[in-house]
Structures are given as structure tokens and as C-alpha cells.
Short mmCIF file of C-alpha atoms in Angstrom, two decimals:
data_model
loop_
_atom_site.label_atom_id
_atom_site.label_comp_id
_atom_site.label_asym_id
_atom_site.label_seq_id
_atom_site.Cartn_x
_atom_site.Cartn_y
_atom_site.Cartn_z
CA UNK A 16 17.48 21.80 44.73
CA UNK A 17 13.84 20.52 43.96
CA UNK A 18 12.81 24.64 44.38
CA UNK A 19 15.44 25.46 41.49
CA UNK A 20 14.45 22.51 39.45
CA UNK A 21 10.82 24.18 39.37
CA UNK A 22 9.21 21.04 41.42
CA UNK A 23 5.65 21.54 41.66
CA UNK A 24 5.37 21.35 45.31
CA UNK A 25 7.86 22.05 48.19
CA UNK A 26 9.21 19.75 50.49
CA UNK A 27 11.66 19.07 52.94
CA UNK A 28 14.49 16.27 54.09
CA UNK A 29 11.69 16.11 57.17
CA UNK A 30 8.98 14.76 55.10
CA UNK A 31 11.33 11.71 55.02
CA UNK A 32 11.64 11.35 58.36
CA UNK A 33 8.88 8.82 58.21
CA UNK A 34 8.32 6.56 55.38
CA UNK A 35 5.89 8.24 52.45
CA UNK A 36 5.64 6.50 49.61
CA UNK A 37 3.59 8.59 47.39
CA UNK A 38 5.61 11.57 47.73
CA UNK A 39 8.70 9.60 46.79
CA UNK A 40 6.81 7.98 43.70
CA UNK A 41 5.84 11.20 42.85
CA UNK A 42 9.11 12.80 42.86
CA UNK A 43 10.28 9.52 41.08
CA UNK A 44 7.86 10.10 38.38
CA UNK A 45 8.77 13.68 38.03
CA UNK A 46 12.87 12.84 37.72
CA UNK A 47 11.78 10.39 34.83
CA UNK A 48 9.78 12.47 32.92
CA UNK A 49 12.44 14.94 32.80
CA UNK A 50 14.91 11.87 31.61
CA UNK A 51 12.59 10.69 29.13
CA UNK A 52 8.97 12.57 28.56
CA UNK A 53 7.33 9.86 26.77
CA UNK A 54 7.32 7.35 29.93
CA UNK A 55 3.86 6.20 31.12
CA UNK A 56 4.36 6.44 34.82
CA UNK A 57 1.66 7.48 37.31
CA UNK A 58 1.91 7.73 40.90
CA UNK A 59 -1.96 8.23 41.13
CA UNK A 60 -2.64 4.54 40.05
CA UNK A 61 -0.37 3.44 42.84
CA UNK A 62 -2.42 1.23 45.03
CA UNK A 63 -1.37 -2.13 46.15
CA UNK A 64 1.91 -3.64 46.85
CA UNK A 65 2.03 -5.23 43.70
CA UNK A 66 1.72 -1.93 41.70
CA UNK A 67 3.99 -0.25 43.88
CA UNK A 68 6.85 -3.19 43.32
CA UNK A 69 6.05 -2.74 39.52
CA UNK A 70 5.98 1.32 39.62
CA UNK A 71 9.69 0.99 41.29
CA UNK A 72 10.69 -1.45 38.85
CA UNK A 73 10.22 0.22 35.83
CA UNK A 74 11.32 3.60 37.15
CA UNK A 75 14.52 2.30 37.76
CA UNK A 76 14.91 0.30 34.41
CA UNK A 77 13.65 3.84 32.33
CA UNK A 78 16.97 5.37 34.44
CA UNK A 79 19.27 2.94 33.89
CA UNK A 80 18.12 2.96 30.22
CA UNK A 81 17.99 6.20 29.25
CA UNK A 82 20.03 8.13 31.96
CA UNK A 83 23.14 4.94 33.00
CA UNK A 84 21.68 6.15 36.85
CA UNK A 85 21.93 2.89 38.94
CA UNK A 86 19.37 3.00 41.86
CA UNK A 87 18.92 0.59 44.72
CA UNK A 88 15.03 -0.28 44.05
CA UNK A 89 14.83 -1.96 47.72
CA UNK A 90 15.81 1.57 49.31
CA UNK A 91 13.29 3.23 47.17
CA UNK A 92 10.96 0.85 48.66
CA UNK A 93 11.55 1.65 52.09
CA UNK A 94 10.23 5.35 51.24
CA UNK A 95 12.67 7.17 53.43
CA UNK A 96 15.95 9.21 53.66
CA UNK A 97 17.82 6.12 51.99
CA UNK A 98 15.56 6.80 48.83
CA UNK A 99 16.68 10.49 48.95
CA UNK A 100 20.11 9.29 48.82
CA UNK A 101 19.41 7.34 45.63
CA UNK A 102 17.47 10.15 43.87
CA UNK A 103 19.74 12.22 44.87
CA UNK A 104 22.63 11.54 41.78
CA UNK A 105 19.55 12.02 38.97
CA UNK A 106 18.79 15.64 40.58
CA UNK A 107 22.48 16.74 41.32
CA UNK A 108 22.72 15.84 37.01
CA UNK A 109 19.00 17.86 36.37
CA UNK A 110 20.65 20.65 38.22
CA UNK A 111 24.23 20.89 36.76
CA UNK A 112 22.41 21.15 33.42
CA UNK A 113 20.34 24.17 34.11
CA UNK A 114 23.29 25.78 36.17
CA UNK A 115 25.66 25.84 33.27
CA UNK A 116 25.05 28.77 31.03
CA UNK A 117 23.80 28.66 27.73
CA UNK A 118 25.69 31.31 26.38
CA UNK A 119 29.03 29.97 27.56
CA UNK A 120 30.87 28.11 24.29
CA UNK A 121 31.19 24.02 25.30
CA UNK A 122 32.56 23.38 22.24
CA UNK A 123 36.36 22.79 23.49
CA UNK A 124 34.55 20.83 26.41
CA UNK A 125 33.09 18.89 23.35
CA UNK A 126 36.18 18.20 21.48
CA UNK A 127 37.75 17.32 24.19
CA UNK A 128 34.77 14.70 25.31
CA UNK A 129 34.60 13.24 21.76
CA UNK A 130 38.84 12.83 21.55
CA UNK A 131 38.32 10.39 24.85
CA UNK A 132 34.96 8.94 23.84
CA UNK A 133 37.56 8.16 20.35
CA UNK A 134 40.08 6.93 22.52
CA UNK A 135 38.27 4.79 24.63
CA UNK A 136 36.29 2.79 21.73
CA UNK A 137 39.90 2.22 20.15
CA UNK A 138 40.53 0.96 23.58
CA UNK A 139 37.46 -1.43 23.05
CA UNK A 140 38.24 -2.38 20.27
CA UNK A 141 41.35 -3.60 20.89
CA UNK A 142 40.06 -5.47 23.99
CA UNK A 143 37.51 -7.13 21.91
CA UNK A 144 40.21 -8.17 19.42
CA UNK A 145 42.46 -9.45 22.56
CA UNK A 146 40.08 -11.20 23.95
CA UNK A 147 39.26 -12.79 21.06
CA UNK A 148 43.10 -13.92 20.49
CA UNK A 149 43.14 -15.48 23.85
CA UNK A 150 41.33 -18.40 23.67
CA UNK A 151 43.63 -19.76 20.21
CA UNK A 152 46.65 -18.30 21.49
CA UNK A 153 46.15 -20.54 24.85
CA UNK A 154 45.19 -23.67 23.19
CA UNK A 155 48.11 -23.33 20.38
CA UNK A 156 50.26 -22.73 23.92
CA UNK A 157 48.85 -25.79 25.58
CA UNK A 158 49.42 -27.77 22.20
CA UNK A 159 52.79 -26.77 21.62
CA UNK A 160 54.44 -27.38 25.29
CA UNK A 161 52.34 -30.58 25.30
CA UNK A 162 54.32 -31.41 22.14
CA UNK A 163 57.71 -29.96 23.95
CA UNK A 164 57.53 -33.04 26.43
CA UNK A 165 57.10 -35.55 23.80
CA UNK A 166 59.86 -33.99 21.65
CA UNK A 167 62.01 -33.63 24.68
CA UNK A 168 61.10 -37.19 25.47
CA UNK A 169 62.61 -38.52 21.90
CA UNK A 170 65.34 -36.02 21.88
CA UNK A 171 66.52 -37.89 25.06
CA UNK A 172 65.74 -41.25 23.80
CA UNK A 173 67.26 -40.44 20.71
CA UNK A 174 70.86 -39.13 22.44
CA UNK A 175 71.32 -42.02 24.48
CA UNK A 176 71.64 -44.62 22.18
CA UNK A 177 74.57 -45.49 19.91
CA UNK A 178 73.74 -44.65 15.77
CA UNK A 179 75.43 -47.46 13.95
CA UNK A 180 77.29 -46.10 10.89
CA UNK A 181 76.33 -49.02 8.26
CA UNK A 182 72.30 -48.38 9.62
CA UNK A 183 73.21 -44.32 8.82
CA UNK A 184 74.61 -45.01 5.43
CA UNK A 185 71.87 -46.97 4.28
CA UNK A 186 69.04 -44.97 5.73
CA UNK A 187 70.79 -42.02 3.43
CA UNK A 188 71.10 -43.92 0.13
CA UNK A 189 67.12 -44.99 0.92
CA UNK A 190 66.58 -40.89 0.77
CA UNK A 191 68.71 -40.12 -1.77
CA UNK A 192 66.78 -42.87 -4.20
CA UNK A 193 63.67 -41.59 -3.12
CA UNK A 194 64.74 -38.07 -4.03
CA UNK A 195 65.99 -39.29 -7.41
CA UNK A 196 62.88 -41.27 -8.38
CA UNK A 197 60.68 -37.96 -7.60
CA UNK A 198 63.48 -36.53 -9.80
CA UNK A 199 62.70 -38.35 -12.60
CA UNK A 200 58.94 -38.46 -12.01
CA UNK A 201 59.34 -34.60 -12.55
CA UNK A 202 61.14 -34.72 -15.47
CA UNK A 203 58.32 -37.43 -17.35
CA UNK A 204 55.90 -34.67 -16.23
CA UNK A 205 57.40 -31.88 -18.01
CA UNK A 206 58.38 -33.92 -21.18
CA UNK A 207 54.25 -35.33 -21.49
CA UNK A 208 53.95 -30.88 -20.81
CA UNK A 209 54.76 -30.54 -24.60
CA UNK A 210 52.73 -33.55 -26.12
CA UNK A 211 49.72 -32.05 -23.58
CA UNK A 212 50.21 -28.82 -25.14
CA UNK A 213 50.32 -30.64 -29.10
CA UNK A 214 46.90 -32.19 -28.39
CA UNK A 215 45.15 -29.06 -26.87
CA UNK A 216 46.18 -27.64 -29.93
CA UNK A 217 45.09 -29.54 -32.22
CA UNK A 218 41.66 -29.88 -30.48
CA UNK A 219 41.40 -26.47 -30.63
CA UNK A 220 42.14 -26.41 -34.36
CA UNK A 221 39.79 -28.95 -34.67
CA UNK A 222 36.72 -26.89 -32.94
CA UNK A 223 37.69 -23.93 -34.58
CA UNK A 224 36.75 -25.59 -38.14
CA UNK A 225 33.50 -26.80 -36.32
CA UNK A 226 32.71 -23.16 -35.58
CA UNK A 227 33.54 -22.09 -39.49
CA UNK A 228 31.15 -24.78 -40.59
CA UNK A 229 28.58 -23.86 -37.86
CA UNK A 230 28.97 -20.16 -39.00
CA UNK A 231 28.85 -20.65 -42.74
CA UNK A 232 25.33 -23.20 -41.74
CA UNK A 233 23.43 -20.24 -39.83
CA UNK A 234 24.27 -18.04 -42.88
CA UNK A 235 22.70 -19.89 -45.31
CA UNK A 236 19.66 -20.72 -42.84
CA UNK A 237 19.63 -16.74 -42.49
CA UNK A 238 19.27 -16.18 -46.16
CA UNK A 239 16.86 -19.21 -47.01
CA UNK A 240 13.15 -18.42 -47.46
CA UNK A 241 10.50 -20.72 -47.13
CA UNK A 242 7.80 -21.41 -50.05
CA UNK A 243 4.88 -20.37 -47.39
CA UNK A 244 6.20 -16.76 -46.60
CA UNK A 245 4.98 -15.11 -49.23
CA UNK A 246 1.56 -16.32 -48.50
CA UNK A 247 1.86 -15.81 -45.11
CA UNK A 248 2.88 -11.82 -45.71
CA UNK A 249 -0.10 -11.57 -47.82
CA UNK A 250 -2.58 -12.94 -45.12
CA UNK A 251 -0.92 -10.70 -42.90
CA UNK A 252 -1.76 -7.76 -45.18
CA UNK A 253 -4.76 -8.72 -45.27
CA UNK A 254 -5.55 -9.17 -41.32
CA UNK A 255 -4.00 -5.84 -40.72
CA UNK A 256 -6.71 -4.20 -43.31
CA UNK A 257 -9.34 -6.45 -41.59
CA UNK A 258 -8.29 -5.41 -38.52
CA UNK A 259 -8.63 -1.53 -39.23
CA UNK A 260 -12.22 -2.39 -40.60
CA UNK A 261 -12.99 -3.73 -37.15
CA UNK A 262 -11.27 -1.16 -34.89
CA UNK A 263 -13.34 1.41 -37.10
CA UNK A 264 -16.63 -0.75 -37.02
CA UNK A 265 -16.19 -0.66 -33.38
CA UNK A 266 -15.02 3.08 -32.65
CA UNK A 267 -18.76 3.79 -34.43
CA UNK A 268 -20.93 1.50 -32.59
CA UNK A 269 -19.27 2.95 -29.45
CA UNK A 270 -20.04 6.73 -30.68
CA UNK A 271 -23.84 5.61 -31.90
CA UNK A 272 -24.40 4.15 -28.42
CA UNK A 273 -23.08 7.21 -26.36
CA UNK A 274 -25.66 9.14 -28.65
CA UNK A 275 -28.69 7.05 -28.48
CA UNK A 276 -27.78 6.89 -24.41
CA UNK A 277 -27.75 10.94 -24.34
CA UNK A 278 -30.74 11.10 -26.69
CA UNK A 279 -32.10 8.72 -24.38
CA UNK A 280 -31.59 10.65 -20.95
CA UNK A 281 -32.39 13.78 -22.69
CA UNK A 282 -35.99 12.38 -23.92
CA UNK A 283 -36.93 11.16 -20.24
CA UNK A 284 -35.53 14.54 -18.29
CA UNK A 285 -38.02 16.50 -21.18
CA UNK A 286 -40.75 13.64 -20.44
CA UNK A 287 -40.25 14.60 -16.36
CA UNK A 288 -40.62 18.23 -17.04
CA UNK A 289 -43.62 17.94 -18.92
CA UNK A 290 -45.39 15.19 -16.65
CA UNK A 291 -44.44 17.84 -13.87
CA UNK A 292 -45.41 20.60 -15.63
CA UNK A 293 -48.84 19.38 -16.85
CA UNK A 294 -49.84 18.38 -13.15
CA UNK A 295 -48.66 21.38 -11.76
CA UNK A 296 -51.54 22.61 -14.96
CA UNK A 297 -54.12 20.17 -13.96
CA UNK A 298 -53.80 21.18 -10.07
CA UNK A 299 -54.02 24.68 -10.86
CA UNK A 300 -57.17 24.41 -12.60
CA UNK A 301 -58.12 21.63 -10.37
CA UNK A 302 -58.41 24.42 -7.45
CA UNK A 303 -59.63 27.19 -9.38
CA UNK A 304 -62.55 24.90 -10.60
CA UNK A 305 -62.63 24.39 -7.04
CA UNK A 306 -62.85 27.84 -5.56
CA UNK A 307 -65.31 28.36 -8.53
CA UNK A 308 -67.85 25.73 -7.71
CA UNK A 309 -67.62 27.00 -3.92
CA UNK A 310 -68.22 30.95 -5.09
CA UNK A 311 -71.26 29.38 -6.95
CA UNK A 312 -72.47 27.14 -4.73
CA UNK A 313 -71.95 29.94 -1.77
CA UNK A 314 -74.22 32.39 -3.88
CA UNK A 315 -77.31 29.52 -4.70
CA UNK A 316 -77.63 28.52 -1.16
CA UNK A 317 -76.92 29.98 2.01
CA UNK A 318 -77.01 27.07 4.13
CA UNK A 319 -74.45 24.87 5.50
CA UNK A 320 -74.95 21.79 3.55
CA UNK A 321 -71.63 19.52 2.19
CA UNK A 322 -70.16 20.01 -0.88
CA UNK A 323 -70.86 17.95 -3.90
CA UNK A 324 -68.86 16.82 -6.97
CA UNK A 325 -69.16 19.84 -9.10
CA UNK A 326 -70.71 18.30 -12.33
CA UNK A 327 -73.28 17.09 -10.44
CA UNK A 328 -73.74 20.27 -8.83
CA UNK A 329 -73.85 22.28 -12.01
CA UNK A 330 -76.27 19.92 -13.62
CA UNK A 331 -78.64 19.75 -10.65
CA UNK A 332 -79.61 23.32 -10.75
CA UNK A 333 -82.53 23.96 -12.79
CA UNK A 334 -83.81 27.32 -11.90
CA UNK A 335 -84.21 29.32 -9.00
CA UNK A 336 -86.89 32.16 -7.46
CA UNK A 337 -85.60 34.44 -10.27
CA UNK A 338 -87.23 33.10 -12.96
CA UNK A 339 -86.18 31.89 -16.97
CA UNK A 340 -83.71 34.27 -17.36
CA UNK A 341 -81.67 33.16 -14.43
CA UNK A 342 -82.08 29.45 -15.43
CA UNK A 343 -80.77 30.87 -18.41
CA UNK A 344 -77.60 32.30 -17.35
CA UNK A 345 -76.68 29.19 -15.22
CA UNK A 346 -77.22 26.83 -18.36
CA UNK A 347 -74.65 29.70 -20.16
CA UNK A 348 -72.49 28.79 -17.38
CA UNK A 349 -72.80 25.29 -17.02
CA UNK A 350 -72.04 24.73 -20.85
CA UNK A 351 -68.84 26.65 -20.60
CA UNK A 352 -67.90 24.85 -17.88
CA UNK A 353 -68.40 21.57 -19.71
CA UNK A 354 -66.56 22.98 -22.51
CA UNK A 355 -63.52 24.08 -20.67
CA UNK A 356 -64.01 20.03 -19.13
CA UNK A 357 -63.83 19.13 -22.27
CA UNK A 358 -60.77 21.19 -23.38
CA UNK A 359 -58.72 19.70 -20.26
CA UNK A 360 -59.64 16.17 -21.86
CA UNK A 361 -58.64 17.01 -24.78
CA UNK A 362 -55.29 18.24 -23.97
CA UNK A 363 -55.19 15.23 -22.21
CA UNK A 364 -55.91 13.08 -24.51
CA UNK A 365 -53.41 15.17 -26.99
CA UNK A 366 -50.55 14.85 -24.48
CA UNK A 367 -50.81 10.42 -24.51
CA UNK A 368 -50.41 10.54 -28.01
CA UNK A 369 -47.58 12.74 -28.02
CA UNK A 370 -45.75 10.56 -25.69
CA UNK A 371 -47.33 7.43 -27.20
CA UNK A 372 -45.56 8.91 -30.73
CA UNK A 373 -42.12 9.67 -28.45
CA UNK A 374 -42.06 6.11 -27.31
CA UNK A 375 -42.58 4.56 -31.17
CA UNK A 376 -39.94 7.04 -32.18
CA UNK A 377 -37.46 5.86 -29.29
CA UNK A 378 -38.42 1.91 -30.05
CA UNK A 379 -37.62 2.90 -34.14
CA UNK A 380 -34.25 4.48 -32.82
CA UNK A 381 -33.14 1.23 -30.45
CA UNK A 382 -34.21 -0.97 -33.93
CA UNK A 383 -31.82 1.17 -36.14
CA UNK A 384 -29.60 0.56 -33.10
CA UNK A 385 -29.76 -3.12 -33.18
CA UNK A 386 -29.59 -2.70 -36.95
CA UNK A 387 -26.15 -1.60 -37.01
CA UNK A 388 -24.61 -3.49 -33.78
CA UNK A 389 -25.94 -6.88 -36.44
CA UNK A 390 -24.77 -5.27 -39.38
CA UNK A 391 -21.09 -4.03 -37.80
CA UNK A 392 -21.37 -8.06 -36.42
CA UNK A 393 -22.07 -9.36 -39.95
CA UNK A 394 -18.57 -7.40 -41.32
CA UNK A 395 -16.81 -8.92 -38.68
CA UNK A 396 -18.32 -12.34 -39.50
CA UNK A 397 -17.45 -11.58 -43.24
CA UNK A 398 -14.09 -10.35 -42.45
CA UNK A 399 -13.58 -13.86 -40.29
CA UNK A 400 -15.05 -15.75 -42.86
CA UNK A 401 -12.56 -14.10 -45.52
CA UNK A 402 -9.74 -14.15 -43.20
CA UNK A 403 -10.14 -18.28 -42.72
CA UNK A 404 -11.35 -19.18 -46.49
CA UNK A 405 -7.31 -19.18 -47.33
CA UNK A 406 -5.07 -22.17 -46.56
CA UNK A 407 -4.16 -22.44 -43.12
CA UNK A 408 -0.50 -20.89 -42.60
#
């Protein structure tokens, strides 16, 4: 059966000759994964006595849970051919459902199943309803035979005494005056009926004039006007014009700001590029003074001796073994080189006062700024001022 079933090992009814409790909790596991796949069993973790009481345990609650399978956890215990007789019900219902075709149509099986699973929970109900009854239906029993003796008792008592006539009589003429005074109570009821039903009417009458008067009150309350409205609709006039003003007032400020804050970021990304751009300048000809004081210095002496800062070295050299004319040419050179010195300070110089004149303009711009923000503040302030120089309404 376990081969058919597709259980991952084989086995035999002679590996239960002897207790083994891992295979069984193995095989355990196995049947209640197939019953429900989302159990957390593991045989593995199986150790002490205490897990294996608590593995049993809950395999046998997930069965009777999910499957209705009763198994005897002390035989399941005992690891031996009793525990195959308790595991065997779960596989004999594993194996009926993979020997019945799929392709075979249950569905009179079904109809059939559901008619008795109908029946049966009619069944239940009615039971529930029964036994429900049974309790009040026993005590109303017990009451009314307890009341049988008594009645019996004074039924008894009752027929074996003598009923004097004269006590009869008057016993009867003491009911038949109570039934006429109850008689005539009745009748006084219905004849105060018609006086109740004279004075509901007029109170009604009476309210419904109330509520005519009431009516014809809230009319005229409707229709009056008080001596302050007309002042108060022209204040109101006037603080929905004042109110425009503002929401206008406002709706520029905001624009102005999102400007200057644009010109703003604008001005410093074209301030980076330039700082970037003129260092990038001033290293370039940085290194090619660089490379040019080496070439010169290279040519003038042979030797191996440091370099110096290359003003000084231009200005140092006086002559040479060559004569005037040479000293000649290296003046030529050193004056351009002090000129093109010269130029870099310049442009310098020329590039601070450009950004020196940015910065005024920006300050100028956040002063116009401020301008406005306290002028749009002093319309507001006017527009309060007019708002409260009325009477107060």
C-alpha cells in the first residue's frame, strides 16, 4: 500500500517486529502532510521522550482535526505492529482516493452524499430543538402533577362535606353584586368616553389657533429687516473687493519670489561655471608657464640644480658666455613674460569686479524685493485700516 502511495522508502510489516520509533514518526509525518501540507512536523528533531510524547500528540490532534481519524496515541507510542493497526485506517482512505478514477462521473455519488448530509442536519436540527423542549416540558410536567395532588386533595375534601343551601344562595348573590357593580363601573367608563373625547377636542382646537398665531409670527419675523443690514451688505461689498485686492497682492508676491529664486539659482550655477572655468584657465597657463620656465632653465644650465620660482629665475639671469646680444634676447623674453603676468592679473582683477558688480546687482534686486513684500503689506494694512474705520456691525 505504502509502494502505491509513492512512499519514499520501502518497508515491510517485519520492520515492526521490534519497536522503531523513527520509522513510525516518519511514516506519521508523511500520512499528515498528505492530510494537511501546511503542518510543521519533523521526525528529524525527534530526540527525547518529551519531544516524542509532543510529536505523537499533535499528529494525532492534526488527524482528528482535519481528517475525523481517531488514533490510539499510547499504541503509537509503543512503535510496533499495534501502531500499524492505527495508521492503517488514514492509508486504506489515501489509497481509495487515488484508486478511484478520475474520469469516472461522481456526481450521482455526490447528490446522493449531499441529500443525506441534508437529511441528517434536519435530523440535528430537530434534536437540538428537542432537546431544548425537554427541560420546560419536564418542569411544566413536574408542576402540573404536583398541582394534580393538591387539586385531587380539595376535590376530595370538597365532596365529602355537606354544601348548605342558605351558605350557596348567598355566596351567589355576593357574585352576582360583584358582577353588577363592575357592570356599572363599565358603563361610567364609557359615558366619561364622550366628555374625554369633548376635551381632547377642544385642546386640540385650542393648539391649533396657537400654531396659526405662531405661523402668522415667523412670517412677519421673515419679512422684517433690521436698520443695520443695509450697512452690513455694504461692508460686505466692500470686504469682498478688499479681499480680491489681497488674493491678487498675494498671487504677485508669490510669482516675484519664484522669479527672484530662479534668477537667483541661475546667477550662482553661471558664477560656478565661470569660477570653474577660470581655474581650469589659470591651471592651464599655470603649467605651461611651468613647462616654459623648465625648457628655459634646461637650456641656461645643464646641471642638476632645484628649481626656482620662475620670476626670480627670469630676473636673475643677466647674461651669459654669448655676449650683449644674448642678454638682449632674454630681457625680450623676460618682459613678455612679465607682461603676459600682468595680463593674467588683470583679468583677474577684471573678473572680482564683475562679480563684485553681480553681487550689488543681486543685493539691488532682494531691496526691490523687500520693497514690494512692504508695499503689498502696506495695502493690506490700508485695506484693514479701511475695512475697521466703519462702525462695528
Amino acid at each position: 500500500m505504502t509502494r502505491s502511495l509513492r512512499y519514499p522508502r520501502l518497508m515491510s510489516i517485519e520492520n515492526f517486529r521490534t519497536p522503531n520509533f523513527q520509522l513510525v514518526a516518519e511514516l506519521l509525518e508523511w500520512i499528515v502532510k498528505k492530510f494537511e501540507p501546511e503542518s510543521n512536523l519533523d521526525a528529524h528533531e525527534v530526540q527525547t521522550e518529551a519531544d516524542r510524547v509532543a510529536f505523537i500528540k499533535n499528529a494525532v490532534l492534526l488527524m482528528l482535526q482535519n481528517s475525523r481519524i481517531k488514533m490510539n496515541p499510547k499504541k503509537l507510542y509503543q512503535a510496533d505492529g499495534h501502531a500499524v493497526q492505527e495508521l492503517l485506517p488514514a492509508m486504506k482512505i489515501l489509497y481509495q482516493a487515488k484508486a478511484e478514477d478520475p474520469n469516472t462521473d461522481n456526481s450521482p455519488k455526490w447528490t446522493q452524499v449531499k441529500n443525506k448530509l441534508s437529511s441528517k442536519m434536519q435530523e440535528v436540527r430537530i434534536t437540538r430543538q428537542l432537546s431544548s423542549q425537554l427541560p420546560e416540558t419536564g418542569a411544566l410536567l413536574s408542576e402540573l402533577l404536583s398541582r394534580q395532588e393538591f387539586i385531587s386533595q380539595q376535590h376530595e375534601r370538597a365532596a365529602s362535606r355537606a354544601v348548605p343551601l342558605a351558605e350557596a344562595e348567598k355566596v351567589l348573590q355576593a357574585t352576582v353584586q360583584n358582577i353588577a357593580q363592575e357592570t356599572e363601573q363599565l358603563s361610567n367608563k364609557l359615558n366619561n368616553v364622550a366628555s374625554d373625547e369633548a376635551e381632547l377636542d377642544e385642546k386640540i382646537e385650542r393648539k391649533k389657533r396657537e400654531y396659526e398665531q405662531l405661523q402668522k409670527r415667523f412670517a412677519k419675523l421673515q419679512s422684517f429687516r433690521p436698520q443695520y443690514m443695509d450697512e452690513y451688505e455694504r461692508f460686505e461689498e466692500r470686504l469682498k473687493k478688499l479681499y480680491e485686492v489681497y488674493v491678487l497682492n498675494f498671487r504677485n508676491l508669490s510669482y516675484l519670489r519664484k522669479v527672484h529664486d530662479d534668477l537667483a539659482r541661475s546667477e550662482r550655477q553661471r558664477q560656478e561655471e565661470l569660477e570653474k572655468a577660470m581655474r581650469m584657465a589659470v591651471e592651464k597657463m599655470r603649467l605651461e608657464q611651468e613647462k616654459k620656465d623648465a625648457i628655459g632653465l634646461h637650456d641656461d644650465d645643464g646641471s642638476d640644480a632645484p628649481l626656482v620660482d620662475r620670476r626670480q629665475s627670469v630676473r636673475k639671469v643677466y647674461g651669459n658666455m654669448m655676449g650683449g646680444d644674448a642678454s638682449d634676447d632674454d630681457e625680450d623674453d623676460e618682459d613678455d613674460e612679465d607682461d603676459e603676468i600682468i595680463r593674467m592679473d588683470d583679468n583677474v582683477a577684471q573678473h572680482h569686479k564683475r562679480e563684485l558688480h553681480r553681487q550689488e546687482e543681486d543685493e539691488e534686486r532682494s531691496e526691490a524685493d523687500y520693497m514690494v513684500g512692504i508695499t503689498t503689506a502696506h495695502v493690506a494694512d490700508d485695506a484693514k485700516s479701511d475695512l475697521s474705520s466703519g462702525d462695528d456691525f
